[in-house]
Every structure is written in C-alpha cells, then in structure tokens.
Amino acid sequence: MPRNSRPPTIQNQLLAALPGTEYKRLLPHLEPVPLPFMEVLYESGEPITHVYFPNDGLISLLVVMADETPREVGLIGNEGMFGIPVVLGMNATPLRALIQMPGSALRMKAEALRDELKRGSALQKVLQRYSHALFTQVSQSAACISSHAVDKRLSRWLVMTHDRAPGDEFAMKHEFMAMMLGVTRSVVTRAAGHLQNKKMISYTRGQVTILDRRRLEATACECYAVVKTEYGRKAHTWGT
Amino acid sequence: MPRNSRPPTIQNQLLAALPGTEYKRLLPHLEPVPLPFMEVLYESGEPITHVYFPNDGLISLLVVMADETPREVGLIGNEGMFGIPVVLGMNATPLRALIQMPGSALRMKAEALRDELKRGSALQKVLQRYSHALFTQVSQSAACISSHAVDKRLSRWLVMTHDRAPGDEFAMKHEFMAMMLGVTRSVVTRAAGHLQNKKMISYTRGQVTILDRRRLEATACECYAVVKTEYGRKAHTWGT
DNA sequence: CGCTATATGTGTGTTAGAGCACAGACGGGC
DNA sequence: GCCCGTCTGTGCTCTAACACACATATAGCG
C-alpha cells in the first residue's frame, strides 16, 4: 500500500468507529498533517489549538519534572487521539506530547471539535470512552513503574510500540528508551542485550527489529494485557 | 459545626459548583451514605451501580496487580467524586476504590447520573473538568513514583491526606502508608521517624498528627503543587 | 495492674538501578 | 577505504529500598 496515495480506509480507529454520515460531516474539518520524528507536538501549559487523530506513528505523553526530566505516562497511536483535555472541556494540560515514531495524522481545530461535541454526536461517546481507556493506561503505568523490573517494563514498552508500528522494525535508540522508562541508558543496554541474546529482538545503531513477538509479550509484565483488555472494551462491553 | 446536624452548606465541591436549580433537581437522587473506614467501596471489574460525592473522608483509587498487591494511583476527597467511568460512558473500571479515611457521601444511582448527563447540564461540564484534574493527578503520580524518594513522596501523601482530613489528626498506620506508597513498612517507619524528629508530624499507634504543615509541604516533592494547580484550574482558566 | 495484640523501631545482608567512566563498534561522509 | 561522530557494551562504586528478623513500646482489656 503506497504511503502517499489517498488511504483506501480510515486508518484512525476512533474516526473509523463513527457512522458514515458523521464522518462525512467531520471531513471538511480534518486536515492531514505529518507527524515529524521527535517533534514536540504539544508543549505543557500551552493552549491546545488542534487535536490529532494519528493514521500511523506514535505520540508519547510525558510529564516533565521540575528538573526538566521527562517521564512517559502514556502512548497514543492510531487507536487514539491527542486532545482529550478538549473533550473534557479544558484547553490545556500540564503534559507534553512528543512524536516518538514518525507518521501522519488528521488534525482538527479544537474549536471545531468543541462545536461537534456540543451536538451530542457519536464522536462524543467514542472520545469519552477513549478517555477512559487512556486513563486506565496511565493508571496502570503508575502501578507498573513501582512494581516491575526494567526487563519486563522494557518488553512491555516494545510490545506496545510494536502494536503501533507499521512493521517489525523501527528507529529507537537505547538513550530514548531509557528516557521513556525513566532509567539510565546503561540499564536499557543491559536489558535490551538480554532480549537480543534470547533472540526476541535485534538492533543496531538505533534500529530495533522485533524478532519474536510472542515471547516478547510473554516476557512483558501483566500491565500490557490489562491495558489491552480495557482498550478492547471501549468498543464493546462495560458501555452504557 | 456539629457533625450530625444537617450541613448548612454543600460540602462536596463538585455539587457546590452547580447552579441552585440544577442542584435542586439532583437532590431527590442524592442519598446520604456513610463511608466506613477501610471498606472497599468498589471492586475492580464490577458494574458501577452508584457514584459517590464525598462530604468528607477519603477514597483511594488502587490498581491491583496480578499478585494482589495494591498500588495507589489517585485520591478522592470532597473535591471530587468516585464514578468518573460513568461520566465517560463506561460502567466499570479495572481500579479498586478503598475508603482510606472514614466519612460520608451523597451517592447517586449510575443510571440517574447518565440521565442527568444526557440533558447536557452544568453537571456534565463540572464532572468532565474534574475528570481532567483526576487524570492529571494520576499522570503526576506515575512520574512521581519513578522520580522521587520515599521521604518526599511520604510528605506529599501526608499533605494531600491532610487537605482532605477534618483536622490535623487522623488514623493512619505505617503499614497502610507503606501499601499506598508501594514500599515496605520499615521504610515508612524510617521516613516517618525523620519527619517526627524534625517535628513536622507526630504519631503514636496509628494516629498521625500534622504539626507543621508549612514545612511538610516544603519537604514534599513538586508533584503536590502541580496537581493542586490543576485542580484549581478546573474552576477557572483553561476552560472553554 | 499485668497481659497481650498490635504498632513501631532497628539491625543486617541483598539487590536493582544510579551514576560515571571509558572501551569498542558501526556506518555515513569524505 | 579511512575518519569521526554516535551508538552500544561493560566495569566499577554507591545508595535506596527490599526482605527478613527480632526488639521494644503502647493501648486496651481482663
């Protein structure tokens, strides 16, 4: 599937979940934009001017500590969107959004989203349920960080990233993973070394390849499954 | 102000933020209930039958790990409510809600809340903004856990608890604080010992007294201030 | 008033990860 | 094909917190 032709299907899962008529109504407000690698999509405290529905690529939600150290608390791929605060009636958040894997998105002016939400549309329901799923993801991260060893957390993070990657290979250096996991680089090198020895992944100079997804998932902590289940649920059960 | 007479004001801050007419409409659906010490108010995965607006007391939101270890990810006092998933169109969550400090609440059937929300009322806006604040709290916790030493986190936790306590003294043993902070009991004993030596708190057999709130707050990590600011914001700026 | 259960204090070895230093190793540019 | 910047490997010390054991203190109870 060529990347720069018009996509035959709606890649973003939230938009794909909308009734056709509603999607058509939204279309004029959806502007395709690239998600450039390592760009700060949104900076903590700024007004949120646009919300983003990724087609592909990966957005990290970061808490930036007083000493400027970032800590990843959430991941957003094409299963979600950036801009939940707008859905919840706010126009800013203390988080930072960083593009961790390049891709593209459909973006929409925050104002247009607010108008659409006022109509009590299907979009509102979809986005609210997504908010819940994202909340679950962040909660589980909080618990995970304090409970699970780096090896397991690294595996989980790789699996989650893999879920949102276009293939089995993606650009990712130890330095960056260390930042996301909140540990030092040498710890990641050691943990990643183990995974490579066991032939679950391979990597060289910033290119990671997932070799054995099944075993990697088995190595990851339970938190992966918990969050995945909850994301699945947003479309089905537990709903109103 | 005597505790068992009819309260002269609305103690729950979310309900207090509603226009009088709307509060009156809600009143028939609000049932006063006690929040008994240490009771599990809601168990992970169960249908949410009621939402709770605390008058006083303190509810902990916990992630329960596979090995049954709980990890606190959020705190709810009279500034908030338990039942956000309902606001977001879900009827369950993987979190557990535990009453960490006794008190009372006004509860409402989830169904009644859903009906009210459909009307596009002020309540909806208030609860959505609260969702955002709670989200911020959980995000910050996640980052805090991996960045800050137990001493600072304990101070933060005590300050947050103090904010929601009726006075300067409350029941709280080291064992329980250890569970909330996700560390072992002896670590809490040592950290609490320091705070007691420095005359910021005192305690004896499960009764903690806050002696010097100002210094305790100064000892706490930045996360306290970040979350507090965001809670303040929900009523004012950054809104639509 | 002493007993007992429970809460707190403390000692000691172990471990995960921090923090730092530097050694290799790869790969793109010349 | 060589150079150099960048990425990765690894060795070392240091510390926070774990895990466990046990000592001590306190409140309530008989």
XYZ file of C-alpha atoms (C1' of nucleotides) in Angstrom:
540
model
C 0.000 0.000 0.000
C 1.739 3.182 -1.149
C 2.028 5.695 1.645
C 1.286 8.858 -0.278
C -1.852 7.821 -2.142
C -5.239 8.513 -0.592
C -5.760 5.812 2.031
C -8.481 3.390 0.984
C -9.707 3.055 4.568
C -9.843 5.298 7.594
C -6.694 4.442 9.471
C -7.522 6.112 12.748
C -9.647 3.749 14.759
C -11.647 6.398 16.552
C -12.682 8.046 13.306
C -13.296 4.636 11.771
C -15.766 3.896 14.554
C -18.024 6.784 13.547
C -21.170 6.410 11.450
C -20.545 7.345 7.822
C -22.729 10.423 7.902
C -20.940 11.794 10.894
C -17.531 11.114 9.445
C -18.561 12.982 6.315
C -19.650 15.934 8.381
C -16.261 15.935 10.095
C -14.196 15.552 6.932
C -14.047 19.238 5.965
C -12.533 19.925 9.379
C -9.902 17.191 9.136
C -6.589 18.389 7.828
C -3.856 15.857 7.003
C -0.559 16.705 8.636
C 2.741 14.869 9.029
C 3.946 13.776 12.458
C 7.668 14.508 12.204
C 10.055 12.359 14.209
C 10.963 13.724 17.643
C 8.905 16.878 17.283
C 7.101 18.294 20.304
C 3.513 18.216 19.128
C 2.240 19.992 22.185
C 4.051 21.751 24.999
C 2.861 21.646 28.598
C 0.579 24.537 29.503
C 0.097 25.956 26.001
C -3.409 26.418 24.635
C -4.497 23.341 22.679
C -5.245 24.692 19.209
C -5.639 21.359 17.418
C -6.428 17.780 18.278
C -4.703 14.971 16.355
C -6.048 11.652 15.122
C -2.957 9.655 14.094
C -3.114 7.496 10.971
C 0.188 5.972 11.966
C 3.183 6.973 14.049
C 3.352 7.192 17.800
C 2.856 10.039 20.244
C 4.251 9.919 23.795
C 2.548 11.700 26.641
C 5.170 12.995 29.050
C 5.145 14.553 32.474
C 8.018 17.000 32.651
C 9.517 17.192 36.106
C 10.852 20.384 37.666
C 14.413 19.439 36.665
C 13.210 19.049 33.056
C 13.440 15.259 33.200
C 10.574 13.827 31.167
C 8.676 10.720 32.208
C 6.429 8.879 29.810
C 2.949 8.226 31.187
C 1.033 7.296 28.052
C 1.256 6.257 24.416
C -1.038 7.280 21.580
C -1.162 5.571 18.196
C -3.877 5.225 15.601
C -6.113 3.652 18.237
C -6.472 7.056 19.861
C -6.059 10.795 19.666
C -4.205 13.633 21.215
C -6.508 16.258 22.661
C -8.512 14.556 25.376
C -8.432 17.687 27.583
C -10.537 19.414 24.923
C -13.045 16.580 25.094
C -13.167 17.188 28.837
C -13.809 20.889 28.487
C -10.273 22.160 29.074
C -7.942 23.863 26.667
C -4.555 22.961 28.103
C -2.783 20.257 30.108
C 0.463 20.009 32.085
C 1.626 17.106 29.873
C 3.917 17.315 26.875
C 3.220 15.392 23.658
C 6.275 14.150 21.772
C 6.330 12.283 18.468
C 8.208 9.129 19.212
C 7.706 7.492 15.848
C 7.039 9.455 12.681
C 3.787 9.159 10.786
C 0.813 11.245 9.828
C -2.412 12.389 11.395
C -5.663 14.114 10.676
C -5.920 17.183 12.789
C -8.904 19.297 13.674
C -9.193 22.697 15.241
C -10.041 22.457 18.915
C -12.873 24.883 18.303
C -14.364 22.660 15.588
C -14.191 19.693 17.936
C -15.977 21.646 20.660
C -18.741 22.541 18.220
C -19.078 18.962 17.138
C -19.200 17.717 20.732
C -21.983 20.140 21.544
C -24.176 18.319 19.075
C -24.077 15.251 21.310
C -22.740 13.190 18.435
C -21.363 9.657 18.258
C -17.944 11.288 18.296
C -18.544 12.408 21.847
C -19.288 8.882 23.002
C -16.301 7.466 21.158
C -13.923 10.059 22.548
C -15.224 9.777 26.088
C -14.721 6.039 26.063
C -11.260 6.553 24.682
C -10.580 8.946 27.567
C -11.441 6.145 29.920
C -9.095 3.743 28.147
C -6.283 6.285 28.250
C -6.967 6.877 31.935
C -6.614 3.153 32.502
C -3.353 3.119 30.594
C -1.923 5.901 32.724
C -3.117 4.295 35.981
C -1.573 1.006 35.046
C 1.682 2.746 34.136
C 1.815 4.342 37.553
C 1.443 0.990 39.264
C 3.768 -0.739 36.817
C 6.623 1.687 37.346
C 6.735 0.954 41.055
C 6.225 -2.792 40.798
C 8.014 -4.228 37.831
C 11.673 -4.595 36.938
C 13.129 -2.815 33.954
C 13.386 -6.007 31.860
C 9.656 -6.563 31.997
C 8.825 -2.917 31.508
C 11.106 -2.709 28.507
C 9.410 -5.730 26.968
C 6.016 -4.207 27.573
C 7.079 -0.928 26.065
C 8.500 -2.632 22.982
C 5.320 -4.620 22.501
C 3.152 -1.519 22.844
C 5.354 0.321 20.386
C 5.262 -2.644 18.028
C 1.459 -2.585 18.118
C 1.575 0.929 16.738
C 4.490 0.481 14.333
C 3.978 -0.119 10.608
C 6.177 -3.227 10.677
C 8.641 -5.160 12.794
C 11.406 -2.608 12.520
C 11.552 0.923 13.829
C 14.022 3.619 14.798
C 14.692 3.625 18.523
C 17.876 4.091 20.461
C 18.659 2.956 23.964
C 19.036 6.531 25.071
C 15.440 7.280 24.150
C 14.029 4.098 25.649
C 15.868 4.948 28.852
C 14.153 8.321 28.942
C 10.744 6.755 28.359
C 11.259 4.139 31.036
C 12.775 6.594 33.470
C 16.021 4.688 33.910
C 19.610 5.256 32.842
C 20.829 4.336 29.401
C 23.223 1.649 30.580
C 20.379 -0.188 32.284
C 18.489 -0.296 28.988
C 21.574 -1.507 27.135
C 21.877 -4.379 29.576
C 18.174 -5.262 29.462
C 17.995 -4.948 25.668
C 21.142 -7.082 25.469
C 19.332 -9.901 27.270
C 16.378 -9.680 24.898
C 18.740 -9.767 21.954
C 20.661 -12.741 23.351
C 17.386 -14.575 23.641
C 16.609 -13.661 20.023
C 13.422 -11.791 20.859
C 14.680 -8.577 19.308
C 17.704 -7.399 17.410
C 19.057 -3.929 16.970
C 21.912 -1.942 15.636
C 22.568 1.749 15.939
C 19.076 2.920 16.615
C 17.151 0.387 14.540
C 15.159 -2.121 16.560
C 13.630 -5.233 14.994
C 11.041 -7.365 16.737
C 12.011 -10.981 16.071
C 9.739 -12.980 18.346
C 6.676 -11.021 19.267
C 5.084 -13.922 21.148
C 7.945 -14.452 23.553
C 8.443 -10.737 23.973
C 4.832 -10.407 25.036
C 5.269 -13.301 27.449
C 8.292 -11.567 28.956
C 6.369 -8.336 29.434
C 4.556 -7.676 32.676
C 0.823 -8.192 33.104
C 0.236 -4.478 32.551
C 0.243 -4.947 28.812
C -2.686 -7.331 28.960
C -4.643 -5.206 31.426
C -4.465 -2.124 29.246
C -5.113 -4.024 26.049
C -8.242 -5.578 27.518
C -9.524 -2.181 28.522
C -8.884 -0.752 25.075
C -10.815 -3.628 23.588
C -13.664 -2.996 25.981
C -14.192 0.560 24.896
C -15.837 -0.725 21.743
C -17.986 -3.401 23.338
C -18.899 -4.289 26.882
C -18.879 -2.156 30.021
C -20.509 0.533 27.983
C -23.820 2.193 28.637
C -20.124 22.904 63.296
C -21.744 19.776 64.716
C -21.159 16.752 62.519
C -24.523 15.084 62.777
C -26.819 18.039 62.175
C -27.921 18.823 58.627
C -24.955 20.521 56.993
C -25.580 24.205 56.423
C -23.621 24.158 53.171
C -22.960 21.669 50.426
C -19.728 20.010 51.461
C -18.905 18.324 48.197
C -17.191 20.855 45.984
C -18.467 19.468 42.704
C -22.071 19.636 43.845
C -21.430 23.040 45.375
C -20.310 24.304 41.980
C -23.718 23.617 40.426
C -26.384 26.253 39.871
C -29.039 26.101 42.577
C -31.786 24.964 40.240
C -29.748 22.108 38.996
C -28.702 21.048 42.468
C -32.347 21.000 43.470
C -33.184 18.792 40.539
C -30.429 16.406 41.609
C -31.365 16.359 45.290
C -34.040 13.644 45.103
C -31.438 11.347 43.576
C -28.795 12.026 46.208
C -28.783 9.536 49.039
C -26.608 10.162 52.107
C -24.429 7.175 52.963
C -21.558 6.603 55.377
C -18.079 5.872 54.102
C -16.899 3.244 56.585
C -13.205 3.029 57.352
C -11.266 0.542 55.221
C -14.275 -0.628 53.266
C -13.915 -1.493 49.592
C -16.356 0.928 48.014
C -15.931 -0.513 44.561
C -14.202 -3.655 43.359
C -12.292 -3.828 40.090
C -14.421 -5.011 37.191
C -17.806 -4.901 38.946
C -20.635 -2.908 37.410
C -20.705 0.607 38.838
C -24.148 0.891 40.382
C -23.620 4.162 42.225
C -21.374 7.174 42.032
C -20.226 8.879 45.254
C -19.790 12.545 46.086
C -17.874 12.598 49.389
C -18.810 15.186 52.017
C -15.706 14.228 53.938
C -13.460 11.190 54.246
C -11.001 9.951 51.698
C -11.236 7.379 48.917
C -8.126 5.740 47.443
C -8.046 4.576 43.844
C -5.937 1.445 43.588
C -4.535 -0.636 40.782
C -4.481 -4.240 41.959
C -1.557 -6.148 40.497
C -1.697 -9.799 39.473
C -0.153 -10.836 42.804
C -2.912 -8.905 44.614
C -0.545 -6.119 45.661
C -2.447 -2.841 45.534
C -0.859 0.391 44.332
C -2.472 3.736 44.982
C -2.822 5.862 41.848
C -5.285 8.510 42.987
C -7.022 10.152 45.941
C -10.585 11.402 46.095
C -11.935 13.690 48.801
C -14.763 16.184 48.870
C -13.147 17.995 45.955
C -14.175 15.121 43.700
C -16.267 12.043 43.146
C -15.973 8.370 42.573
C -17.583 7.250 39.332
C -15.750 9.011 36.539
C -16.034 5.983 34.258
C -19.796 6.534 34.242
C -19.242 10.129 33.183
C -17.135 8.749 30.323
C -19.795 6.336 29.182
C -18.456 3.169 30.818
C -19.954 1.139 33.610
C -16.868 -0.465 35.127
C -13.144 0.093 35.609
C -10.160 -2.092 36.497
C -9.421 0.066 39.560
C -10.453 -0.624 43.140
C -11.829 2.107 45.409
C -10.942 1.826 49.098
C -12.071 4.097 51.900
C -8.883 5.286 53.472
C -10.426 7.723 55.883
C -13.993 7.415 57.140
C -16.615 9.992 56.342
C -19.858 10.320 54.467
C -21.000 10.873 50.923
C -24.004 11.576 48.794
C -24.459 8.784 46.347
C -26.483 8.622 43.191
C -27.520 5.738 41.010
C -25.320 5.448 37.945
C -28.472 5.343 35.852
C -29.710 8.626 37.306
C -26.353 10.227 36.565
C -26.485 9.023 32.983
C -29.958 10.548 32.579
C -28.782 13.809 34.025
C -25.722 13.910 31.795
C -27.876 13.402 28.702
C -29.530 16.728 29.458
C -26.223 18.475 28.759
C -26.335 20.052 32.191
C -23.786 22.057 34.147
C -23.077 18.828 35.992
C -21.621 17.376 32.838
C -19.185 20.219 32.440
C -18.195 20.092 36.110
C -17.617 16.358 36.052
C -15.697 16.398 32.801
C -13.350 19.004 34.132
C -12.927 17.000 37.274
C -12.042 14.002 35.089
C -9.275 16.068 33.618
C -7.968 17.041 37.052
C -8.024 13.428 38.204
C -6.232 12.402 35.039
C -3.549 14.945 35.846
C -3.268 13.596 39.363
C -2.762 10.052 38.126
C -0.230 11.140 35.472
C 1.760 13.047 38.017
C 1.703 10.080 40.392
C 3.134 7.878 37.692
C 6.019 10.247 37.115
C 6.466 10.882 40.833
C 6.787 7.233 41.738
C 9.747 6.774 39.438
C 11.469 10.056 40.242
C 11.153 10.926 43.891
C 12.490 9.348 47.055
C 10.176 7.907 49.655
C 10.729 10.795 52.094
C 9.358 13.317 49.632
C 6.559 11.098 48.472
C 5.513 10.403 52.036
C 5.410 14.122 52.749
C 3.338 14.721 49.650
C 0.964 11.950 50.561
C 0.538 13.272 54.105
C -0.149 16.769 52.815
C -2.717 15.515 50.342
C -4.374 13.473 53.037
C -4.297 16.445 55.384
C -6.074 18.542 52.749
C -8.953 16.099 52.870
C -8.936 15.433 56.614
C -11.318 17.173 59.006
C -8.474 18.322 61.255
C -4.780 17.850 61.928
C -5.114 14.365 63.317
C -6.188 11.187 61.585
C -5.914 7.425 61.872
C -3.119 6.060 59.744
C -0.588 3.369 60.430
C 2.784 2.875 58.812
C 1.673 -0.417 57.343
C -1.073 1.290 55.405
C 1.072 4.191 54.243
C 3.611 1.637 53.017
C 0.925 -0.028 50.930
C -0.166 3.295 49.468
C 3.364 4.332 48.622
C 4.298 0.922 47.317
C 7.230 0.448 49.672
C 7.908 -1.789 52.660
C 6.691 -0.888 56.111
C 10.132 -0.426 57.632
C 10.986 2.169 55.012
C 7.935 4.173 56.054
C 8.834 3.835 59.723
C 12.267 5.270 58.996
C 10.940 8.089 56.798
C 8.145 8.948 59.227
C 10.704 8.872 62.025
C 12.675 11.623 60.305
C 9.571 13.759 59.910
C 8.747 13.237 63.561
C 12.301 14.095 64.652
C 12.006 17.307 62.706
C 8.690 17.992 64.452
C 6.678 18.153 61.263
C 4.399 15.333 62.347
C 3.868 13.194 65.382
C 2.235 9.835 65.701
C 1.532 7.024 68.044
C -0.051 3.694 67.300
C -1.927 4.609 64.171
C -2.768 8.224 64.999
C -0.917 10.780 62.926
C -0.901 14.480 63.778
C 0.270 17.150 61.372
C 2.353 19.585 63.427
C 3.935 21.846 60.843
C 2.002 21.843 57.639
C 4.157 24.503 56.011
C 7.428 22.648 56.420
C 5.820 19.357 55.492
C 4.636 20.881 52.247
C 8.117 22.264 51.615
C 9.551 18.779 52.145
C 7.113 17.246 49.668
C 8.044 16.931 46.025
C 6.874 19.347 43.377
C 4.089 16.941 42.378
C 1.864 18.287 45.109
C 1.941 21.776 43.670
C 1.449 20.600 40.087
C -1.685 18.680 40.926
C -3.046 21.367 43.193
C -2.661 23.978 40.491
C -4.527 21.799 38.043
C -7.358 21.233 40.497
C -7.621 24.957 40.983
C -7.728 25.470 37.261
C -10.739 23.304 36.718
C -12.910 26.049 38.157
C -11.334 28.956 36.318
C -8.892 29.246 33.452
C -8.017 26.756 30.713
C -11.702 26.113 30.378
C -13.752 26.522 27.255
C -2.037 -3.906 87.220
C -0.154 -7.013 84.401
C -1.052 -9.451 79.653
C -1.390 -9.492 75.033
C -2.062 -7.967 70.487
C -0.541 -4.702 67.613
C 2.258 -0.822 66.244
C 6.726 0.902 65.818
C 11.977 0.778 65.955
C 16.132 -1.124 64.301
C 19.881 -4.317 62.598
C 21.833 -6.763 58.632
C 22.561 -8.789 54.285
C 20.998 -8.429 49.414
C 19.798 -6.326 45.192
C 18.288 -3.136 41.384
C 19.393 0.633 39.449
C 22.063 5.273 39.568
C 25.950 7.498 38.156
C 30.090 7.662 35.952
C 33.911 6.350 33.017
C 35.697 4.589 29.211
C 36.143 0.966 25.639
C 34.595 -0.868 21.415
C 31.965 -0.887 17.138
C 29.374 0.556 13.461
C 28.226 3.450 9.473
C 27.773 7.597 6.847
C 30.620 11.187 4.766
C 34.697 12.334 2.532
C 38.774 2.820 2.344
C 39.518 5.792 6.265
C 37.664 9.041 9.888
C 34.916 10.523 13.200
C 30.592 11.062 15.444
C 27.341 8.412 17.527
C 25.535 4.283 19.441
C 26.343 0.357 22.289
C 28.941 -2.609 25.736
C 30.779 -3.056 30.205
C 33.189 -2.328 34.515
C 33.027 -0.097 38.906
C 31.279 2.186 43.126
C 27.379 3.892 45.627
C 22.788 4.096 47.542
C 17.733 3.373 48.228
C 14.819 0.212 49.118
C 13.854 -4.875 49.838
C 13.408 -8.719 52.767
C 13.556 -10.554 56.952
C 14.322 -10.879 61.819
C 13.607 -9.504 66.086
C 13.444 -5.965 69.800
C 10.639 -2.561 72.115
C 6.731 0.234 73.198
C 1.898 1.215 73.838
C -3.172 0.819 74.385
C -6.726 -1.546 75.706
C -8.586 -5.408 78.271
C -9.395 -8.614 81.753
